[in-house]
Amino acid sequence: MPPFRPERLPPLSLLIGGLWLLAVATALVGLGDLPLRDWDEGIVARVALETSQAPWSKKLLPTYWGEPYLNKPPGLHLLIAAAIGLWRGLTDSPVTALPPEWVVRLVPALLSTALVPLLAAIQWRLRPGDRLSALATGAIALTLLPLARHGRLAMLDGCQLVAMALIWWALLGAKAHRPRLLRWGLVAGLGGTALLLLKAPTALPVLLMALGLRLLDRDLGRRDWAWLLAALAVGLLPGLAWHGFHGLARGDGALHMWTSQGFARLSQPMEGHGGGALEPVLEVLEGGWPWLPLWPFGLGLAWRQRSRQAGRWCLGLTLGTALLVLPLRTQLPWYSLLLWPSFALVCGPVFAWLVARGRELRPPGTRLLARLPRLWSLIGAAGLLAAGLAVWGVFGLSAAHGLLALALGLGLLLGGRGLVSRRSQQRLAGGLGTVAGVWLSLLLLMASPLWLWELNESWRTPGVARMLQERGVSGPVRIWQESERPSLNWYAGRRIRGADRSSDLLSGAAPGPALLSRQAPGREELHCRQLEQGESLGLYRCRPESDSRDHARTVAAPDPHS
């Protein structure tokens, strides 16, 4: 059998398009099957809904429950508001109707899929002619669980990664030719505008990091840089114009998204979210499988090629994004998403070498690297064992767990065995099998109720919202000794704050507010009690139903003696 040659593959654009279609399928399957989660989804959805209801003259000044929303710029909220408006027009729904979850998540889910082809295109520019490395980079981005999962949520982070990758891709395309400098400088500026309208404080460090790496390439003269920076500035104008308008309209409050919601996270934990540099490191160690063992070899290859553009950019982007995340005193699990694009760029060429074993691209430690697929085969065998245990219900594993383990186990077992072969065609089949198994397991995960596991951290909010509506609770409502739940606010159509003291309940309330509380700490049962003049007028018990979608709660008959 003749040796495998990457040039015999179909056109690169066709293959990258195929990867993007797989990413779209992963993003859309089961998108509306689960309720919105706290915190970001509930807040983003409410801001977008109010934006869709606002007159055109006020859509650029977002609000949250009628008050100025100063946390984030409205870039994504405006797009979600447009989707809500389109849904409302197609379904003849009233302005006050809540859109389904898939409508809220649709825009960020689709936009986030652009990261897969963008990273493949960036690798192609870093390593011209190396189609296999470009495809491997896209395949790794496609099959990373953190990217696939968070990209589906109504959050800003997936779109932020796309804007960041767009800047990298555009600056790498800016060559010493005026039309190219103007074209790609403008695209990079528009990527900066996207960051300014998503998470403004990240725009400056991301642009400086990319421009610094482009400067180290030493292939542009002073006049070239002048044209590039001029086009970049033009592309930044829309984002800068909105921030200027926002400052004029809201004064000092407009600085909130730059200070307490931005740079303050460098110096102090916000809202109890500490953890330091250890938390993003743990997120990478947990979320990078099965590609994590490739990372050290990829960094070694980048260091070996540090005098070339490919090695310099892989090292620079890894270090730069780490410096954006690790020093933060405020840490949330999705902050580590900034690390994954450079991770895919570093690991892509190593995975390509496992398939092609070419001499022109030899990572350090190739003897150990060549044995790595045996580890994947071992993990695959463990996955098949887990699938068998799920059939018998051992360790509480469900049928959904069994299907995931079966797909992942078969892919890693057969793919790992193919990648250790001496025959290039079998290694290609092994690489395809590994990617296919991991992707299929992700697809099954997203189609199941398992992908949004944060919903299991506390009581589900849709059922509680229905309970309030069914009982006709029209006055103020408070949650006793628990924090506010933005998703509960969304489903209830009202803002329900937390209360820790009796003064929080009765101040300014006539009649007294309804109180949501647990019967005992850690219990799933909730009570709804109407308070008036310090007395309890009614007690309603919320019990979980057997509804697998959102574990809604029903309301028992009120106890007149409670």
Tab-separated table of N, CA and C in Angstrom, residues 394-446:
chain	number	residue	atom	x	y	z
A	394	VAL	N	-24.483	-0.312	37.518
A	394	VAL	CA	-23.493	-0.306	38.588
A	394	VAL	C	-23.008	1.122	38.825
A	395	PHE	N	-22.758	1.470	40.109
A	395	PHE	CA	-22.261	2.779	40.517
A	395	PHE	C	-23.210	3.912	40.102
A	396	GLY	N	-24.468	3.585	39.883
A	396	GLY	CA	-25.433	4.617	39.540
A	396	GLY	C	-25.299	5.150	38.125
A	397	LEU	N	-24.589	4.441	37.248
A	397	LEU	CA	-24.431	4.893	35.870
A	397	LEU	C	-25.720	4.656	35.098
A	398	SER	N	-26.142	5.661	34.327
A	398	SER	CA	-27.380	5.579	33.557
A	398	SER	C	-27.089	5.139	32.126
A	399	ALA	N	-28.171	4.974	31.361
A	399	ALA	CA	-28.009	4.621	29.959
A	399	ALA	C	-27.301	5.721	29.189
A	400	ALA	N	-27.567	6.982	29.555
A	400	ALA	CA	-26.877	8.099	28.896
A	400	ALA	C	-25.379	8.028	29.143
A	401	HIS	N	-25.004	7.726	30.386
A	401	HIS	CA	-23.570	7.553	30.673
A	401	HIS	C	-22.992	6.408	29.845
A	402	GLY	N	-23.745	5.336	29.702
A	402	GLY	CA	-23.244	4.193	28.956
A	402	GLY	C	-23.005	4.513	27.496
A	403	LEU	N	-23.909	5.257	26.861
A	403	LEU	CA	-23.719	5.623	25.462
A	403	LEU	C	-22.487	6.516	25.292
A	404	LEU	N	-22.318	7.463	26.192
A	404	LEU	CA	-21.130	8.327	26.122
A	404	LEU	C	-19.859	7.501	26.239
A	405	ALA	N	-19.833	6.626	27.229
A	405	ALA	CA	-18.638	5.815	27.451
A	405	ALA	C	-18.382	4.875	26.281
A	406	LEU	N	-19.454	4.359	25.669
A	406	LEU	CA	-19.283	3.449	24.532
A	406	LEU	C	-18.651	4.170	23.346
A	407	ALA	N	-19.187	5.348	22.996
A	407	ALA	CA	-18.638	6.097	21.861
A	407	ALA	C	-17.199	6.505	22.115
A	408	LEU	N	-16.936	7.042	23.306
A	408	LEU	CA	-15.573	7.474	23.624
A	408	LEU	C	-14.624	6.283	23.697
A	409	GLY	N	-15.078	5.191	24.312
A	409	GLY	CA	-14.220	4.021	24.451
A	409	GLY	C	-13.852	3.411	23.115
A	410	LEU	N	-14.822	3.253	22.221
A	410	LEU	CA	-14.527	2.686	20.903
A	410	LEU	C	-13.588	3.589	20.114
A	411	GLY	N	-13.846	4.885	20.153
A	411	GLY	CA	-12.991	5.804	19.405
A	411	GLY	C	-11.563	5.776	19.875
A	412	LEU	N	-11.345	5.822	21.189
A	412	LEU	CA	-9.976	5.849	21.714
A	412	LEU	C	-9.296	4.494	21.576
A	413	LEU	N	-10.040	3.419	21.776
A	413	LEU	CA	-9.424	2.092	21.674
A	413	LEU	C	-8.987	1.794	20.244
A	414	LEU	N	-9.914	1.935	19.289
A	414	LEU	CA	-9.574	1.636	17.897
A	414	LEU	C	-8.648	2.691	17.315
A	415	GLY	N	-8.879	3.956	17.670
A	415	GLY	CA	-7.999	5.008	17.172
A	415	GLY	C	-6.586	4.873	17.700
A	416	GLY	N	-6.446	4.555	18.988
A	416	GLY	CA	-5.111	4.378	19.549
A	416	GLY	C	-4.371	3.223	18.919
A	417	ARG	N	-5.081	2.134	18.655
A	417	ARG	CA	-4.435	0.986	18.018
A	417	ARG	C	-3.999	1.322	16.595
A	418	GLY	N	-4.810	2.110	15.879
A	418	GLY	CA	-4.415	2.484	14.524
A	418	GLY	C	-3.218	3.418	14.500
A	419	LEU	N	-3.118	4.309	15.485
A	419	LEU	CA	-2.043	5.314	15.480
A	419	LEU	C	-0.673	4.727	15.809
A	420	VAL	N	-0.607	3.534	16.363
A	420	VAL	CA	0.693	2.926	16.640
A	420	VAL	C	1.148	2.041	15.476
A	421	SER	N	0.362	1.974	14.426
A	421	SER	CA	0.709	1.115	13.299
A	421	SER	C	1.895	1.698	12.516
A	422	ARG	N	2.604	0.840	11.824
A	422	ARG	CA	3.691	1.285	10.942
A	422	ARG	C	3.169	1.722	9.576
A	423	ARG	N	1.935	1.421	9.286
A	423	ARG	CA	1.360	1.731	7.981
A	423	ARG	C	0.629	3.072	8.066
A	424	SER	N	0.954	3.971	7.161
A	424	SER	CA	0.437	5.326	7.216
A	424	SER	C	-1.078	5.378	7.041
A	425	GLN	N	-1.629	4.506	6.199
A	425	GLN	CA	-3.066	4.507	5.999
A	425	GLN	C	-3.808	4.099	7.275
A	426	GLN	N	-3.269	3.172	8.014
A	426	GLN	CA	-3.892	2.771	9.274
A	426	GLN	C	-3.765	3.878	10.317
A	427	ARG	N	-2.651	4.602	10.282
A	427	ARG	CA	-2.518	5.720	11.226
A	427	ARG	C	-3.532	6.813	10.905
A	428	LEU	N	-3.761	7.064	9.624
A	428	LEU	CA	-4.780	8.042	9.244
A	428	LEU	C	-6.149	7.588	9.736
A	429	ALA	N	-6.454	6.310	9.543
A	429	ALA	CA	-7.731	5.784	10.040
A	429	ALA	C	-7.806	5.880	11.561
A	430	GLY	N	-6.665	5.641	12.233
A	430	GLY	CA	-6.643	5.761	13.687
A	430	GLY	C	-6.889	7.188	14.142
A	431	GLY	N	-6.280	8.163	13.453
A	431	GLY	CA	-6.517	9.557	13.799
A	431	GLY	C	-7.967	9.952	13.596
A	432	LEU	N	-8.545	9.526	12.471
A	432	LEU	CA	-9.947	9.817	12.208
A	432	LEU	C	-10.854	9.135	13.226
A	433	GLY	N	-10.517	7.916	13.595
A	433	GLY	CA	-11.329	7.206	14.581
A	433	GLY	C	-11.289	7.863	15.947
A	434	THR	N	-10.112	8.343	16.340
A	434	THR	CA	-9.995	9.029	17.632
A	434	THR	C	-10.851	10.284	17.660
A	435	VAL	N	-10.728	11.111	16.619
A	435	VAL	CA	-11.513	12.341	16.558
A	435	VAL	C	-13.003	12.024	16.495
A	436	ALA	N	-13.382	11.037	15.683
A	436	ALA	CA	-14.793	10.691	15.540
A	436	ALA	C	-15.382	10.196	16.856
A	437	GLY	N	-14.629	9.381	17.593
A	437	GLY	CA	-15.137	8.870	18.862
A	437	GLY	C	-15.337	9.968	19.890
A	438	VAL	N	-14.358	10.861	19.989
A	438	VAL	CA	-14.476	11.951	20.966
A	438	VAL	C	-15.623	12.882	20.569
A	439	TRP	N	-15.728	13.192	19.260
A	439	TRP	CA	-16.802	14.093	18.821
A	439	TRP	C	-18.177	13.458	19.040
A	440	LEU	N	-18.317	12.185	18.725
A	440	LEU	CA	-19.612	11.520	18.910
A	440	LEU	C	-20.005	11.488	20.382
A	441	SER	N	-19.031	11.280	21.260
A	441	SER	CA	-19.357	11.289	22.688
A	441	SER	C	-19.805	12.687	23.123
A	442	LEU	N	-19.185	13.735	22.571
A	442	LEU	CA	-19.626	15.099	22.875
A	442	LEU	C	-21.039	15.340	22.356
A	443	LEU	N	-21.320	14.858	21.151
A	443	LEU	CA	-22.651	15.034	20.582
A	443	LEU	C	-23.699	14.355	21.456
A	444	LEU	N	-23.412	13.142	21.914
A	444	LEU	CA	-24.347	12.432	22.784
A	444	LEU	C	-24.500	13.145	24.127
A	445	LEU	N	-23.406	13.716	24.618
A	445	LEU	CA	-23.482	14.467	25.875
A	445	LEU	C	-24.408	15.666	25.728
A	446	MET	N	-24.257	16.410	24.628
A	446	MET	CA	-25.076	17.605	24.428
A	446	MET	C	-26.542	17.250	24.171
